[in-house]
PDB file of C-alpha atoms in Angstrom:
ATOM      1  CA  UNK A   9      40.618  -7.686  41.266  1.00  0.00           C
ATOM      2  CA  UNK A  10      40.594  -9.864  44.523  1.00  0.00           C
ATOM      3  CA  UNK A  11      39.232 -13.334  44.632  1.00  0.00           C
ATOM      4  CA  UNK A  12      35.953 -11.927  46.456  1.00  0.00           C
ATOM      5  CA  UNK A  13      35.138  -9.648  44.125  1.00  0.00           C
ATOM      6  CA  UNK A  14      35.028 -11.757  40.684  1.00  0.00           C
ATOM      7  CA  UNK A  15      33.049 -14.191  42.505  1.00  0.00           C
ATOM      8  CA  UNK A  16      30.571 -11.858  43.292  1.00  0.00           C
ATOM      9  CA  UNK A  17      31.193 -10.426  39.595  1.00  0.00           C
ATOM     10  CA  UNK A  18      30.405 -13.823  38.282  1.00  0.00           C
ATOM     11  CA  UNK A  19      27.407 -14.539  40.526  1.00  0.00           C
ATOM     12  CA  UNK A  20      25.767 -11.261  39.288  1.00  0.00           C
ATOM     13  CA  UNK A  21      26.694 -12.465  35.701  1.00  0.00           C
ATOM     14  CA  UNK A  22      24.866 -15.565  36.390  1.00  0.00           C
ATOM     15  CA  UNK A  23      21.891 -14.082  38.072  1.00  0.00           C
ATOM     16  CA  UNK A  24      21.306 -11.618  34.853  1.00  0.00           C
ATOM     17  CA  UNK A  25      21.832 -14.327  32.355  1.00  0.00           C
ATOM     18  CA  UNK A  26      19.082 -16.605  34.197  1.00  0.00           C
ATOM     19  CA  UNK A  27      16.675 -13.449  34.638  1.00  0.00           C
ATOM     20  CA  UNK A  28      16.753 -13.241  31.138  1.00  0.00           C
ATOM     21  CA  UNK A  29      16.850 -16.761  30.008  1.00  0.00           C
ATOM     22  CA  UNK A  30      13.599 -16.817  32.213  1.00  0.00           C
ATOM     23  CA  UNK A  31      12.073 -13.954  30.943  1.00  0.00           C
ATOM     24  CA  UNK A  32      12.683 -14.747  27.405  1.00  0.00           C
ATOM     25  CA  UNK A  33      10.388 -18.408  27.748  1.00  0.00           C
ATOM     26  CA  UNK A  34       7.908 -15.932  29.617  1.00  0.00           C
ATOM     27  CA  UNK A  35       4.613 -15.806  27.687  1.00  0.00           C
ATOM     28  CA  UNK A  36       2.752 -12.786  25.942  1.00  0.00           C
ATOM     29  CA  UNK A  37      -0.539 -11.658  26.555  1.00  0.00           C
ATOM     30  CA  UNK A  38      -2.248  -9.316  24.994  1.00  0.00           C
ATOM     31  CA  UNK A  39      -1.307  -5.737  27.592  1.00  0.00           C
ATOM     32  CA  UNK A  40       2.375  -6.808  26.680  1.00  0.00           C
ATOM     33  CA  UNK A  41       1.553  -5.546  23.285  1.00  0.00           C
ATOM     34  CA  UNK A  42       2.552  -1.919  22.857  1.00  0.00           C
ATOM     35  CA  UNK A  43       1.465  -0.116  18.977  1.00  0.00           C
ATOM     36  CA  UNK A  44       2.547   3.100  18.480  1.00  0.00           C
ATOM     37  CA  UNK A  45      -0.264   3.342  16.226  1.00  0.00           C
ATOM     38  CA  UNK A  46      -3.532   4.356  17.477  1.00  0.00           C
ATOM     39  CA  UNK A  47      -5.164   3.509  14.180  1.00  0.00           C
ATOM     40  CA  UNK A  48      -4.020  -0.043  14.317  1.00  0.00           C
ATOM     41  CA  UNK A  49      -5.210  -1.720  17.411  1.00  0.00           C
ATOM     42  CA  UNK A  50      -3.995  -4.976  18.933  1.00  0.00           C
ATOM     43  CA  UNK A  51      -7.267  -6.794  17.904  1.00  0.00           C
ATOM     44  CA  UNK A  52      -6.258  -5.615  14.186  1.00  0.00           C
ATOM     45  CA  UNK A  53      -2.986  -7.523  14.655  1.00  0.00           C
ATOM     46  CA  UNK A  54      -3.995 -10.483  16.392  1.00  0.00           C
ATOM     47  CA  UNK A  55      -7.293 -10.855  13.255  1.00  0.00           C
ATOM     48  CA  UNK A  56      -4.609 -10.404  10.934  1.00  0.00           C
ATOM     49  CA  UNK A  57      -1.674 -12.629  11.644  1.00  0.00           C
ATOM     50  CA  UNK A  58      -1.092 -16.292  12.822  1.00  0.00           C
ATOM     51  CA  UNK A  59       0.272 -15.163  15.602  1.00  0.00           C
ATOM     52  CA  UNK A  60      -1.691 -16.673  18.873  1.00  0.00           C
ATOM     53  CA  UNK A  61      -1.991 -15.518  22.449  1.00  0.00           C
ATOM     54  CA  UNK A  62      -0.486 -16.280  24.977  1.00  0.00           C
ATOM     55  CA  UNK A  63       2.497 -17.321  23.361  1.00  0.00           C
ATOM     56  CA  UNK A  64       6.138 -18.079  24.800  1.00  0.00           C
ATOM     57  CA  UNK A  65       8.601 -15.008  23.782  1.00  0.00           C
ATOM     58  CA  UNK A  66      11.428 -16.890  22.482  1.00  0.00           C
ATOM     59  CA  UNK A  67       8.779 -18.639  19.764  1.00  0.00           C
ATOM     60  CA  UNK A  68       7.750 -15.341  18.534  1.00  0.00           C
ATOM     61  CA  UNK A  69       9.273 -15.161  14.705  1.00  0.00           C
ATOM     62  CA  UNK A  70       9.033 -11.449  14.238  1.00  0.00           C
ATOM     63  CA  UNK A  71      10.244 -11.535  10.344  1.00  0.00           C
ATOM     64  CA  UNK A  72       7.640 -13.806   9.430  1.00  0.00           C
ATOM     65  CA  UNK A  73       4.818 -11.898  11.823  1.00  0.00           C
ATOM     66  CA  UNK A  74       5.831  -8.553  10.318  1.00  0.00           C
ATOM     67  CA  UNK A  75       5.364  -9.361   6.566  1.00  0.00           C
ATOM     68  CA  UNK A  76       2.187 -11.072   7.438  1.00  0.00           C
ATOM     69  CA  UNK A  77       0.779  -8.249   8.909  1.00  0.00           C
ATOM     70  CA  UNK A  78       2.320  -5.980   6.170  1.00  0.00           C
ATOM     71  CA  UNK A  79       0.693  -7.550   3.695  1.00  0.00           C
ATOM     72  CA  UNK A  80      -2.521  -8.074   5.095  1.00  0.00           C
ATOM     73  CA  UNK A  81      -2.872  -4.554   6.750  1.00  0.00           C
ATOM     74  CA  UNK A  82      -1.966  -3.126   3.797  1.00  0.00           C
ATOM     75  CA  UNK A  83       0.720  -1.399   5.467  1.00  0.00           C
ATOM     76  CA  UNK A  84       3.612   1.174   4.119  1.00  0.00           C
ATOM     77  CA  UNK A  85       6.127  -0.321   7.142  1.00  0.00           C
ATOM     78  CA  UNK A  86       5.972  -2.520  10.206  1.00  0.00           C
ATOM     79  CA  UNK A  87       8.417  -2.997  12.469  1.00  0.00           C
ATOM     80  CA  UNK A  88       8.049  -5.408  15.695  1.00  0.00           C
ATOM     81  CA  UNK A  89      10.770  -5.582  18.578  1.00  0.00           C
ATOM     82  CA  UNK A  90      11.315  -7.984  21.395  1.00  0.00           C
ATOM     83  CA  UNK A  91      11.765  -7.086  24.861  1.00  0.00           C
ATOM     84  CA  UNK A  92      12.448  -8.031  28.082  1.00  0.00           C
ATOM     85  CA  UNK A  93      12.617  -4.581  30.108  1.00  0.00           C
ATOM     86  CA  UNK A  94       9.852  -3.891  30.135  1.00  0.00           C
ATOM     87  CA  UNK A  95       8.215  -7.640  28.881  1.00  0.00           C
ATOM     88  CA  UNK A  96       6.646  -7.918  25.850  1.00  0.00           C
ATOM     89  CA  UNK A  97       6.644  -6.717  21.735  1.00  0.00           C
ATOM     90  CA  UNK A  98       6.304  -3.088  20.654  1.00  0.00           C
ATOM     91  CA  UNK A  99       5.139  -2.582  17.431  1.00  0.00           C
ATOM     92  CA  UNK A 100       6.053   0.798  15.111  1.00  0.00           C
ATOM     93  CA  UNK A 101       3.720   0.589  12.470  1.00  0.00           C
ATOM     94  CA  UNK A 102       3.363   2.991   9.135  1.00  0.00           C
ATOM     95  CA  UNK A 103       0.280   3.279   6.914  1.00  0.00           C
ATOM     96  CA  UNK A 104      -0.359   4.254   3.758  1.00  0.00           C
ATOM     97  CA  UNK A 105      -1.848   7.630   2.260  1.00  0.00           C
ATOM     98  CA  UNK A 106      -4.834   7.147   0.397  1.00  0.00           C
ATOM     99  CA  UNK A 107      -4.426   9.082  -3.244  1.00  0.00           C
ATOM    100  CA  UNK A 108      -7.715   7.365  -4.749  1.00  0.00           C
ATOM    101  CA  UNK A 109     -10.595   5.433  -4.207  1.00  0.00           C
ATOM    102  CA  UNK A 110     -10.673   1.842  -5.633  1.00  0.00           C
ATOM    103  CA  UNK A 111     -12.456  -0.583  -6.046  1.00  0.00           C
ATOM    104  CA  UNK A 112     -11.221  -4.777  -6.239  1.00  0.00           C
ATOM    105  CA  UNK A 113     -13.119  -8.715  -6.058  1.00  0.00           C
ATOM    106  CA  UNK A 114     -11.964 -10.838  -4.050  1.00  0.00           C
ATOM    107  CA  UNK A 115     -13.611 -14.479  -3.718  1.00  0.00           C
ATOM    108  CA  UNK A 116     -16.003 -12.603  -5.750  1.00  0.00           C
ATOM    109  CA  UNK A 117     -17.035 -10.459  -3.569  1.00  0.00           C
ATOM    110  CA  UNK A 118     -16.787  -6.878  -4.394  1.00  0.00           C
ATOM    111  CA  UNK A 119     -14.049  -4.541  -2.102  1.00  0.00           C
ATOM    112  CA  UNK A 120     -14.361  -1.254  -1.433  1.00  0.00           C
ATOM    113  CA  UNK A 121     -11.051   1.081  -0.813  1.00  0.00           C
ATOM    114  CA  UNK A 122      -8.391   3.031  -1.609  1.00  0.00           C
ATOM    115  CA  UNK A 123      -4.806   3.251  -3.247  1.00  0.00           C
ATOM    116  CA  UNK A 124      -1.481   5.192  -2.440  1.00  0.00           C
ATOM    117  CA  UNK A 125       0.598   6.884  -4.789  1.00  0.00           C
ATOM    118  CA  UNK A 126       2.439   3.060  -5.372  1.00  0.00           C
ATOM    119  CA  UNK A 127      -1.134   1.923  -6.809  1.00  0.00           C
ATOM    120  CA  UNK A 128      -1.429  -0.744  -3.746  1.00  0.00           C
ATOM    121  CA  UNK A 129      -4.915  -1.216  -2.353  1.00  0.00           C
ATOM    122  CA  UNK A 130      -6.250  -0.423   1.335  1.00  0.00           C
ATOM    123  CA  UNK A 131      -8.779  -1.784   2.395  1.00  0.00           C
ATOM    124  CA  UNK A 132     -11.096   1.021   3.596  1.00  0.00           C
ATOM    125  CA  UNK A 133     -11.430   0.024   7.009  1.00  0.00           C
ATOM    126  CA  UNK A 134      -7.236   0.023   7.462  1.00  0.00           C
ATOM    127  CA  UNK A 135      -8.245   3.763   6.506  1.00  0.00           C
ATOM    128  CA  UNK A 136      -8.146   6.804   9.030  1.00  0.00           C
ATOM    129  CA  UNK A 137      -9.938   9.599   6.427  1.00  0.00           C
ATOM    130  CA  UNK A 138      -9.795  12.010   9.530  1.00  0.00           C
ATOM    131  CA  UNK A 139      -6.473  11.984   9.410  1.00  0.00           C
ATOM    132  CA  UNK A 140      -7.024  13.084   5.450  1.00  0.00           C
ATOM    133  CA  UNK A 141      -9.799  14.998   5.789  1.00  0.00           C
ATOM    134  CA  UNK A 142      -8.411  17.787   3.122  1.00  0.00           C
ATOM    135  CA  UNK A 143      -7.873  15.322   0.855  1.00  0.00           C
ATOM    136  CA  UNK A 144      -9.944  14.857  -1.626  1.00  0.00           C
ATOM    137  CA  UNK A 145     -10.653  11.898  -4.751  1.00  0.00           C
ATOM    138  CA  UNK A 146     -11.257  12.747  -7.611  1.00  0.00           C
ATOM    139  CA  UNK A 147      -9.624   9.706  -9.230  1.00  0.00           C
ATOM    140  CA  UNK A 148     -11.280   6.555  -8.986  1.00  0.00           C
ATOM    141  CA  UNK A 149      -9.861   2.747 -10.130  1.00  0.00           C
ATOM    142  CA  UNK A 150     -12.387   0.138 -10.775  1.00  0.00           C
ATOM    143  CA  UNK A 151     -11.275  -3.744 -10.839  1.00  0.00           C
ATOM    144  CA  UNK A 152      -7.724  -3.011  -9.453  1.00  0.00           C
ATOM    145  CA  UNK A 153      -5.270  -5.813  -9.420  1.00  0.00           C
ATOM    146  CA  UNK A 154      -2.076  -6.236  -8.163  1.00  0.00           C
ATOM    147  CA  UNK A 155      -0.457  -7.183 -11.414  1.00  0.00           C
ATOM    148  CA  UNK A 156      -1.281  -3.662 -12.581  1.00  0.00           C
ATOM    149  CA  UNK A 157      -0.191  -2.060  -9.542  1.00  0.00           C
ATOM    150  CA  UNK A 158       3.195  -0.209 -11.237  1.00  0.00           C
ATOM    151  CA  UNK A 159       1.104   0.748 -14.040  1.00  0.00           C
ATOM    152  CA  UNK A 160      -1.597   2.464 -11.777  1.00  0.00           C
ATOM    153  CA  UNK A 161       1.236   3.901 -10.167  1.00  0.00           C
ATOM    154  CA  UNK A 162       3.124   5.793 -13.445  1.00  0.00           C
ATOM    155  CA  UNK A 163      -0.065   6.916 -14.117  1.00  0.00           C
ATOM    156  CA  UNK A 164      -0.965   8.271 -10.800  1.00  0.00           C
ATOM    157  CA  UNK A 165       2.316  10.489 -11.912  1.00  0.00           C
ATOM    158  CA  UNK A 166       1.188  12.122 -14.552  1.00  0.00           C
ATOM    159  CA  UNK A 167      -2.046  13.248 -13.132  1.00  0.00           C
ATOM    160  CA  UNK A 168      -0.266  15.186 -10.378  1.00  0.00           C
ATOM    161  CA  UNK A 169       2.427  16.574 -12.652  1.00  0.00           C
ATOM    162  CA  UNK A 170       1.225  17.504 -16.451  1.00  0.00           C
ATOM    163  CA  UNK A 171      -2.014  18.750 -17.388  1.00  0.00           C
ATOM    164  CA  UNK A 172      -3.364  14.646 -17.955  1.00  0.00           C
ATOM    165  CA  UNK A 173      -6.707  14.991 -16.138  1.00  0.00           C
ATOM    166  CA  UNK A 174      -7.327  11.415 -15.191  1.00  0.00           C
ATOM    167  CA  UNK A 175     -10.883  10.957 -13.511  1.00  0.00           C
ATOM    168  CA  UNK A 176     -11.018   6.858 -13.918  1.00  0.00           C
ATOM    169  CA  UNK A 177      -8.789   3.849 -14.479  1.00  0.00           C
ATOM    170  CA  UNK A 178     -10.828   0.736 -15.460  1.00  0.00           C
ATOM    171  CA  UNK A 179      -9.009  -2.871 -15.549  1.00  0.00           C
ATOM    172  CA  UNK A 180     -11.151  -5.829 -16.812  1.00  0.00           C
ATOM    173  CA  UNK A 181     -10.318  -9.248 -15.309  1.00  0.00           C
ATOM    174  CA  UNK A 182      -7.702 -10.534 -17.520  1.00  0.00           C
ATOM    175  CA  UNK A 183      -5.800  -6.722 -17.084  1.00  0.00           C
ATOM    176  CA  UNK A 184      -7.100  -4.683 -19.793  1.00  0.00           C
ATOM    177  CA  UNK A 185      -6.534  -1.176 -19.029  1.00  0.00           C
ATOM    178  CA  UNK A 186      -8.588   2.137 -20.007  1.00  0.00           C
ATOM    179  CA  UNK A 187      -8.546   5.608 -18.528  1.00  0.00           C
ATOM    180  CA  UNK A 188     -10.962   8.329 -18.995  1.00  0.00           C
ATOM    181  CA  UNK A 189      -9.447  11.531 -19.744  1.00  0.00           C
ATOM    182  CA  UNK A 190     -11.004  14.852 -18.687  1.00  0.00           C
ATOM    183  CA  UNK A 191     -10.496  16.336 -22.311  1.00  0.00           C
ATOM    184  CA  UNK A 192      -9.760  13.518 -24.482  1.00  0.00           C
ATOM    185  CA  UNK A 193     -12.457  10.589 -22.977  1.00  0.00           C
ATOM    186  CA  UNK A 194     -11.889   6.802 -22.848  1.00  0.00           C
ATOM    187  CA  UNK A 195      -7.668   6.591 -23.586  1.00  0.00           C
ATOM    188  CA  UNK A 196      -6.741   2.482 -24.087  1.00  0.00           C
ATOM    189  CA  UNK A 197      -3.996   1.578 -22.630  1.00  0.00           C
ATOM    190  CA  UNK A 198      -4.024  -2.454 -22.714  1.00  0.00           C
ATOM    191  CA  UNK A 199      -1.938  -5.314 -21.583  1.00  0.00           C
ATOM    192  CA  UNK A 200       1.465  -4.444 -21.629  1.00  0.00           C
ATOM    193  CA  UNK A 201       3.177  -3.672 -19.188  1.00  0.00           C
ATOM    194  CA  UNK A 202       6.614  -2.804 -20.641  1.00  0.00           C
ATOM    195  CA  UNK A 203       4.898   0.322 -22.935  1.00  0.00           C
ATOM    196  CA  UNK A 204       3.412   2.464 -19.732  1.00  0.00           C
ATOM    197  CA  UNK A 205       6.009   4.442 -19.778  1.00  0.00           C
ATOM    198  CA  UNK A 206       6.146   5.056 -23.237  1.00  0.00           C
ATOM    199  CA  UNK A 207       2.194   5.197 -23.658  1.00  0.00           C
ATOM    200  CA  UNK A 208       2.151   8.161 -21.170  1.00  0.00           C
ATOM    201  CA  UNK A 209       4.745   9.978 -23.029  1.00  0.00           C
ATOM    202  CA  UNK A 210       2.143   9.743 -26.120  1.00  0.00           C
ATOM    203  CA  UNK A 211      -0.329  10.844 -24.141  1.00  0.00           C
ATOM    204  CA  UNK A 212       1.130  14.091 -22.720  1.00  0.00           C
ATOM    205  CA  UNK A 213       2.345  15.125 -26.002  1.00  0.00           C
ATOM    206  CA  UNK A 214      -1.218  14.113 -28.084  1.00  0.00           C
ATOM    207  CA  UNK A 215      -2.588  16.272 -25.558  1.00  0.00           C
ATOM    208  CA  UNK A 216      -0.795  18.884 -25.814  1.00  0.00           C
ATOM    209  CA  UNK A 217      -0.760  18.986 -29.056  1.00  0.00           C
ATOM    210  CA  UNK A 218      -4.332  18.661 -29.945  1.00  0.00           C
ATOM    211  CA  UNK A 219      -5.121  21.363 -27.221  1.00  0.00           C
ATOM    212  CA  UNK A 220      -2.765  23.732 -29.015  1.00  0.00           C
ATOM    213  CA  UNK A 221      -4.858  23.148 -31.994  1.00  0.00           C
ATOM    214  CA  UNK A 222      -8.193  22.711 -29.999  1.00  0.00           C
ATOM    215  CA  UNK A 223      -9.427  19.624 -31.605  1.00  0.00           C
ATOM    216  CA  UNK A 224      -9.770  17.331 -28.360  1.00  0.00           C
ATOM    217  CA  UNK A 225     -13.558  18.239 -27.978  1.00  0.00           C
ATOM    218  CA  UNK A 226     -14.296  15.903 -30.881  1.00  0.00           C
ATOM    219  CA  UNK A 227     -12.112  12.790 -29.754  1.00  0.00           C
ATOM    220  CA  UNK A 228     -14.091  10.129 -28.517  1.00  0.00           C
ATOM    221  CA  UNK A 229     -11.472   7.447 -28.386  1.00  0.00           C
ATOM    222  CA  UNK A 230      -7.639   7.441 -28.115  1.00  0.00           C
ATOM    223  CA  UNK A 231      -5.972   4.240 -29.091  1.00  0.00           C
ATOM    224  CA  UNK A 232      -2.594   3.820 -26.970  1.00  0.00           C
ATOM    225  CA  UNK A 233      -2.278   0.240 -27.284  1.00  0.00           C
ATOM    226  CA  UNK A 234       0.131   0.273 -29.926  1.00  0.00           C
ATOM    227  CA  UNK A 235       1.565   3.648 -28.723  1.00  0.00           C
ATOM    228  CA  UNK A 236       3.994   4.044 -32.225  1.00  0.00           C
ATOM    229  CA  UNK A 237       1.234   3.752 -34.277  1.00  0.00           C
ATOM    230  CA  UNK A 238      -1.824   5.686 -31.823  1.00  0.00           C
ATOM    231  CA  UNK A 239      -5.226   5.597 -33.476  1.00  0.00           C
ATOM    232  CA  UNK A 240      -7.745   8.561 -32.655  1.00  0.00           C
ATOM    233  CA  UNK A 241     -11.459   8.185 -33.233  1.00  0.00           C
ATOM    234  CA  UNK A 242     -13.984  11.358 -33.151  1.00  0.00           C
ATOM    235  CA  UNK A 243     -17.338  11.627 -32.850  1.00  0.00           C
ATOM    236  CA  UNK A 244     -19.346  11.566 -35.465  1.00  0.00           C
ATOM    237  CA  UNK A 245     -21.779  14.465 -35.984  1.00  0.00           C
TER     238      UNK A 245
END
């Protein structure tokens, strides 16, 4: 390569590196947002993150911006990108498929919504039902909590798989959970988190057993609590 032509070489180099060194400490407004969303708008974003516009490019902390938005959106996956060509973030964003309705408090004020099948809570206006219009809820979860968010979630298992007919899931404030059974009425579950699994296993096969023998249309309450030792109370005539 001659002389001549790596000094041009280099003065192209140069000329890119500055365009983009420039372009990088340009700042964003809001039409160099791009969502590929059109459930999620850019006013959504901006209402539920820390991020403020205009803003310089190169200041822009994406990891931290995307989480916040995650969590506050309620969303299954966020993604947002840099670029320079053309200026500006792009935003991929995923949301959740409401399963059930729910219901949770929050500075004591009561919030209406719905959960996916990992029991987290959506906010019903983060919610496109047309997009779910065949869906349908028969489930619903009153005083949901995050802490009980795996447990909803097991559950939510068993009432699409096995013939548990779950119509209700009721937590109390300091995580007390009951379900109300189609066939065998209010089912206590309780506290612990470490016996869902082995609660629901008790519950499929009480079921099943006291269907086989068609005595569930007296139970009133089914004790699960202590699920090696389940207590079953019937109404009394």
């Amino acid at each position: 390569m001659s002389r001549q032509n790596k000094t041009l070489l280099l003065f192209c180099f140069f000329c890119f590196t500055s365009l983009i060194s420039l372009r990088s400490f340009q700042k964003v407004e809001m039409e160099n947002i791009e969502i590929n969303n059109n459930f999620i708008s850019k006013e959504d974003i901006l209402h539920n993150s820390s991020l403020q516009l205009p803003k310089r490019l190169i200041l822009i902390q994406t990891n931290a911006l995307e989480q916040e938005i995650k969590d506050n959106l309620s969303l299954k996956y966020i993604s947002i990108n840099k670029q320079l060509f053309p200026f500006g973030l792009k935003i991929y964003v995923k949301t959740r498929r409401p399963v059930a309705y729910a219901e949770t408090t929050k500075d004591n004020e009561l919030v209406k919504g719905y959960i996916d099948s990992e029991g987290i809570f959506i906010p019903e206006e983060f919610v496109n039902l047309n997009q779910n219009k065949n869906d349908y809820f028969n489930l619903k979860i009153y005083g949901w909590r995050i802490s009980s968010s795996k447990q909803i979630a097991e559950i939510l298992k068993i009432n699409d798989s096995t013939e548990i007919n779950i119509h209700e899931i009721h937590i109390s404030k300091n995580g007390f959970i009951k379900l109300k059974e189609e066939d065998l009425n209010t089912v206590l579950i309780g506290f612990d988190k470490d016996k869902i699994t082995t609660q629901l296993d008790y519950l499929i096969e009480i079921k099943r057993q006291l269907k086989k023998e068609e005595f569930y249309l007296d139970i009133e309450v089914l004790d699960l609590t202590d699920p090696i030792n389940p207590e079953i109370k019937v109404f009394k005539p």
